[in-house]
PDB file of C-alpha atoms in Angstrom:
ATOM      1  CA  MET A   1    -111.552   4.040-115.527  1.00  0.00           C
ATOM      2  CA  SER A   2    -108.871   4.242-112.846  1.00  0.00           C
ATOM      3  CA  LYS A   3    -107.070   1.187-111.507  1.00  0.00           C
ATOM      4  CA  GLU A   4    -108.983   1.505-108.222  1.00  0.00           C
ATOM      5  CA  GLU A   5    -112.337   1.799-110.011  1.00  0.00           C
ATOM      6  CA  LEU A   6    -111.514  -1.271-112.104  1.00  0.00           C
ATOM      7  CA  ARG A   7    -110.539  -3.247-108.991  1.00  0.00           C
ATOM      8  CA  ASP A   8    -113.699  -2.204-107.145  1.00  0.00           C
ATOM      9  CA  LEU A   9    -115.934  -3.000-110.134  1.00  0.00           C
ATOM     10  CA  LEU A  10    -114.445  -6.454-110.672  1.00  0.00           C
ATOM     11  CA  ILE A  11    -114.540  -7.321-106.966  1.00  0.00           C
ATOM     12  CA  LYS A  12    -118.218  -6.279-106.869  1.00  0.00           C
ATOM     13  CA  GLU A  13    -118.979  -8.357-109.981  1.00  0.00           C
ATOM     14  CA  ALA A  14    -117.089 -11.336-108.556  1.00  0.00           C
ATOM     15  CA  TRP A  15    -119.256 -11.171-105.408  1.00  0.00           C
ATOM     16  CA  GLU A  16    -122.313 -11.167-107.682  1.00  0.00           C
ATOM     17  CA  GLY A  17    -120.948 -14.248-109.448  1.00  0.00           C
ATOM     18  CA  LEU A  18    -120.384 -15.977-106.116  1.00  0.00           C
ATOM     19  CA  LYS A  19    -124.145 -15.862-105.471  1.00  0.00           C
ATOM     20  CA  ASN A  20    -124.550 -18.577-108.142  1.00  0.00           C
ATOM     21  CA  SER A  21    -121.820 -20.868-106.798  1.00  0.00           C
ATOM     22  CA  TYR A  22    -122.735 -24.535-106.575  1.00  0.00           C
ATOM     23  CA  SER A  23    -120.404 -25.780-103.857  1.00  0.00           C
ATOM     24  CA  PRO A  24    -122.290 -28.319-101.704  1.00  0.00           C
ATOM     25  CA  TYR A  25    -119.232 -30.565-101.204  1.00  0.00           C
ATOM     26  CA  SER A  26    -116.405 -28.196-100.304  1.00  0.00           C
ATOM     27  CA  LYS A  27    -118.621 -25.465 -98.833  1.00  0.00           C
ATOM     28  CA  PHE A  28    -116.082 -23.082-100.434  1.00  0.00           C
ATOM     29  CA  PRO A  29    -118.039 -20.766-102.759  1.00  0.00           C
ATOM     30  CA  VAL A  30    -116.009 -18.805-105.296  1.00  0.00           C
ATOM     31  CA  GLY A  31    -116.997 -15.966-107.588  1.00  0.00           C
ATOM     32  CA  ALA A  32    -114.895 -14.416-110.317  1.00  0.00           C
ATOM     33  CA  ALA A  33    -115.100 -11.653-112.884  1.00  0.00           C
ATOM     34  CA  VAL A  34    -112.905 -10.654-115.796  1.00  0.00           C
ATOM     35  CA  MET A  35    -112.758  -7.443-117.774  1.00  0.00           C
ATOM     36  CA  GLY A  36    -112.660  -8.472-121.403  1.00  0.00           C
ATOM     37  CA  ALA A  37    -110.551  -6.561-123.898  1.00  0.00           C
ATOM     38  CA  ASP A  38    -113.922  -5.623-125.419  1.00  0.00           C
ATOM     39  CA  GLY A  39    -114.776  -3.600-122.287  1.00  0.00           C
ATOM     40  CA  GLN A  40    -117.391  -6.055-121.035  1.00  0.00           C
ATOM     41  CA  VAL A  41    -117.387  -7.749-117.631  1.00  0.00           C
ATOM     42  CA  TYR A  42    -117.858 -11.523-117.572  1.00  0.00           C
ATOM     43  CA  ARG A  43    -118.729 -13.402-114.386  1.00  0.00           C
ATOM     44  CA  GLY A  44    -118.145 -16.944-113.257  1.00  0.00           C
ATOM     45  CA  CYS A  45    -118.539 -19.106-110.174  1.00  0.00           C
ATOM     46  CA  ASN A  46    -117.308 -22.498-109.088  1.00  0.00           C
ATOM     47  CA  ILE A  47    -119.543 -25.427-109.983  1.00  0.00           C
ATOM     48  CA  GLU A  48    -118.807 -28.635-108.120  1.00  0.00           C
ATOM     49  CA  ASN A  49    -119.641 -32.224-108.900  1.00  0.00           C
ATOM     50  CA  VAL A  50    -119.757 -35.269-106.652  1.00  0.00           C
ATOM     51  CA  SER A  51    -116.936 -36.565-108.872  1.00  0.00           C
ATOM     52  CA  TYR A  52    -114.499 -33.849-107.747  1.00  0.00           C
ATOM     53  CA  GLY A  53    -112.402 -33.965-110.919  1.00  0.00           C
ATOM     54  CA  LEU A  54    -115.379 -32.626-112.868  1.00  0.00           C
ATOM     55  CA  THR A  55    -115.575 -29.463-110.764  1.00  0.00           C
ATOM     56  CA  VAL A  56    -114.892 -26.203-112.619  1.00  0.00           C
ATOM     57  CA  CYS A  57    -113.473 -23.220-110.759  1.00  0.00           C
ATOM     58  CA  GLY A  58    -114.925 -19.722-110.821  1.00  0.00           C
ATOM     59  CA  GLU A  59    -111.964 -18.161-112.606  1.00  0.00           C
ATOM     60  CA  ARG A  60    -112.118 -20.619-115.488  1.00  0.00           C
ATOM     61  CA  ASN A  61    -115.878 -20.231-115.748  1.00  0.00           C
ATOM     62  CA  ALA A  62    -115.508 -16.431-115.986  1.00  0.00           C
ATOM     63  CA  ILE A  63    -112.821 -16.748-118.668  1.00  0.00           C
ATOM     64  CA  PHE A  64    -114.790 -19.379-120.592  1.00  0.00           C
ATOM     65  CA  ASN A  65    -117.900 -17.171-120.361  1.00  0.00           C
ATOM     66  CA  MET A  66    -115.846 -14.386-121.963  1.00  0.00           C
ATOM     67  CA  VAL A  67    -114.693 -16.690-124.765  1.00  0.00           C
ATOM     68  CA  VAL A  68    -118.244 -17.962-125.377  1.00  0.00           C
ATOM     69  CA  HIS A  69    -119.225 -14.334-125.941  1.00  0.00           C
ATOM     70  CA  GLY A  70    -116.512 -13.830-128.561  1.00  0.00           C
ATOM     71  CA  CYS A  71    -113.763 -12.141-126.567  1.00  0.00           C
ATOM     72  CA  LYS A  72    -110.437 -13.964-126.335  1.00  0.00           C
ATOM     73  CA  THR A  73    -108.442 -11.671-124.015  1.00  0.00           C
ATOM     74  CA  PHE A  74    -108.990 -10.264-120.532  1.00  0.00           C
ATOM     75  CA  THR A  75    -107.339  -7.159-119.103  1.00  0.00           C
ATOM     76  CA  ALA A  76    -108.017  -7.784-115.382  1.00  0.00           C
ATOM     77  CA  LEU A  77    -109.456 -10.541-113.183  1.00  0.00           C
ATOM     78  CA  ALA A  78    -110.958 -10.676-109.697  1.00  0.00           C
ATOM     79  CA  VAL A  79    -111.720 -13.750-107.616  1.00  0.00           C
ATOM     80  CA  VAL A  80    -113.428 -13.857-104.208  1.00  0.00           C
ATOM     81  CA  THR A  81    -114.657 -16.322-101.620  1.00  0.00           C
ATOM     82  CA  SER A  82    -116.795 -15.948 -98.544  1.00  0.00           C
ATOM     83  CA  GLY A  83    -114.925 -18.861 -96.989  1.00  0.00           C
ATOM     84  CA  LYS A  84    -111.987 -18.644 -94.631  1.00  0.00           C
ATOM     85  CA  GLY A  85    -108.810 -17.381 -96.214  1.00  0.00           C
ATOM     86  CA  ASP A  86    -108.617 -16.014 -99.703  1.00  0.00           C
ATOM     87  CA  ALA A  87    -109.452 -17.400-103.118  1.00  0.00           C
ATOM     88  CA  ALA A  88    -105.971 -17.778-104.571  1.00  0.00           C
ATOM     89  CA  PRO A  89    -106.374 -19.441-107.991  1.00  0.00           C
ATOM     90  CA  CYS A  90    -105.398 -23.095-108.371  1.00  0.00           C
ATOM     91  CA  GLY A  91    -102.751 -24.204-110.851  1.00  0.00           C
ATOM     92  CA  ALA A  92    -105.277 -25.091-113.566  1.00  0.00           C
ATOM     93  CA  CYS A  93    -106.849 -21.633-113.320  1.00  0.00           C
ATOM     94  CA  ARG A  94    -103.435 -19.968-113.434  1.00  0.00           C
ATOM     95  CA  GLN A  95    -102.604 -21.874-116.627  1.00  0.00           C
ATOM     96  CA  VAL A  96    -105.887 -20.807-118.271  1.00  0.00           C
ATOM     97  CA  MET A  97    -105.335 -17.234-117.083  1.00  0.00           C
ATOM     98  CA  GLY A  98    -101.937 -17.262-118.790  1.00  0.00           C
ATOM     99  CA  GLU A  99    -103.541 -18.394-122.045  1.00  0.00           C
ATOM    100  CA  PHE A 100    -106.140 -15.613-122.172  1.00  0.00           C
ATOM    101  CA  CYS A 101    -104.588 -12.656-120.317  1.00  0.00           C
ATOM    102  CA  GLU A 102    -103.508  -9.533-122.166  1.00  0.00           C
ATOM    103  CA  ASN A 103     -99.956 -10.024-120.865  1.00  0.00           C
ATOM    104  CA  LEU A 104     -98.238 -11.246-117.718  1.00  0.00           C
ATOM    105  CA  ASP A 105     -98.676  -7.795-116.130  1.00  0.00           C
ATOM    106  CA  THR A 106    -102.472  -8.213-116.262  1.00  0.00           C
ATOM    107  CA  PRO A 107    -103.887  -7.325-112.810  1.00  0.00           C
ATOM    108  CA  VAL A 108    -105.340 -10.037-110.568  1.00  0.00           C
ATOM    109  CA  TYR A 109    -107.380  -9.117-107.482  1.00  0.00           C
ATOM    110  CA  ILE A 110    -107.868 -11.826-104.845  1.00  0.00           C
ATOM    111  CA  GLY A 111    -110.454 -11.271-102.114  1.00  0.00           C
ATOM    112  CA  GLY A 112    -111.535 -13.206 -99.064  1.00  0.00           C
ATOM    113  CA  GLY A 113    -114.317 -13.202 -96.551  1.00  0.00           C
ATOM    114  CA  ASP A 114    -112.437 -10.664 -94.429  1.00  0.00           C
ATOM    115  CA  GLY A 115    -112.818  -7.981 -97.123  1.00  0.00           C
ATOM    116  CA  GLU A 116    -109.081  -7.681 -97.776  1.00  0.00           C
ATOM    117  CA  VAL A 117    -107.995  -7.623-101.429  1.00  0.00           C
ATOM    118  CA  LEU A 118    -104.566  -8.803-102.541  1.00  0.00           C
ATOM    119  CA  GLU A 119    -103.394  -7.129-105.736  1.00  0.00           C
ATOM    120  CA  THR A 120    -100.973  -9.020-107.958  1.00  0.00           C
ATOM    121  CA  THR A 121    -100.537  -9.921-111.636  1.00  0.00           C
ATOM    122  CA  VAL A 122    -100.847 -13.047-113.740  1.00  0.00           C
ATOM    123  CA  GLY A 123     -97.043 -13.218-113.879  1.00  0.00           C
ATOM    124  CA  GLY A 124     -96.866 -12.637-110.123  1.00  0.00           C
ATOM    125  CA  ILE A 125     -98.908 -15.738-109.359  1.00  0.00           C
ATOM    126  CA  MET A 126     -97.522 -17.805-112.223  1.00  0.00           C
ATOM    127  CA  PRO A 127     -93.781 -17.330-112.712  1.00  0.00           C
ATOM    128  CA  TYR A 128     -92.182 -19.250-115.569  1.00  0.00           C
ATOM    129  CA  PRO A 129     -95.470 -19.934-117.388  1.00  0.00           C
ATOM    130  CA  PHE A 130     -95.963 -22.575-120.058  1.00  0.00           C
ATOM    131  CA  LEU A 131     -97.573 -20.435-122.753  1.00  0.00           C
ATOM    132  CA  LYS A 132     -96.141 -21.573-126.056  1.00  0.00           C
ATOM    133  CA  PHE A 133     -96.379 -25.047-127.515  1.00  0.00           C
ATOM    134  CA  GLU A 134     -93.684 -25.727-130.083  1.00  0.00           C
ATOM    135  CA  GLY A 135     -94.711 -29.317-130.750  1.00  0.00           C
ATOM    136  CA  VAL A 136     -92.413 -31.965-132.127  1.00  0.00           C
ATOM    137  CA  GLU A 137     -91.468 -32.745-135.679  1.00  0.00           C
TER     138      GLU A 137
END
């Protein structure tokens, strides 16, 4: 599959994921999709809660869906919103992306309601990542 085909597939799957968004508080629906290293596509959407801290973003839900199905690495990710602006991942999502991405050059596609798609990488949106815990002795 070409890079363009992968981007188009994941954007399409992210829009499908967005259909299940539960976002009654922010009115900012988000859909996401990841291509697992196993060749499968995993979708996610944001799920809000009246206690905002319990909300889970679409990107994390897509990644966690992948992990639930036995795959621990993704090779590309797309995230979209029908709201104004784009769906740039929050800091928590970027940290989780760093944990499960193939490498920091893993493609990330960010789409908004205007149909434009920003292409970047995990490393591009998360420079100087915290990815290794040495612990203390």
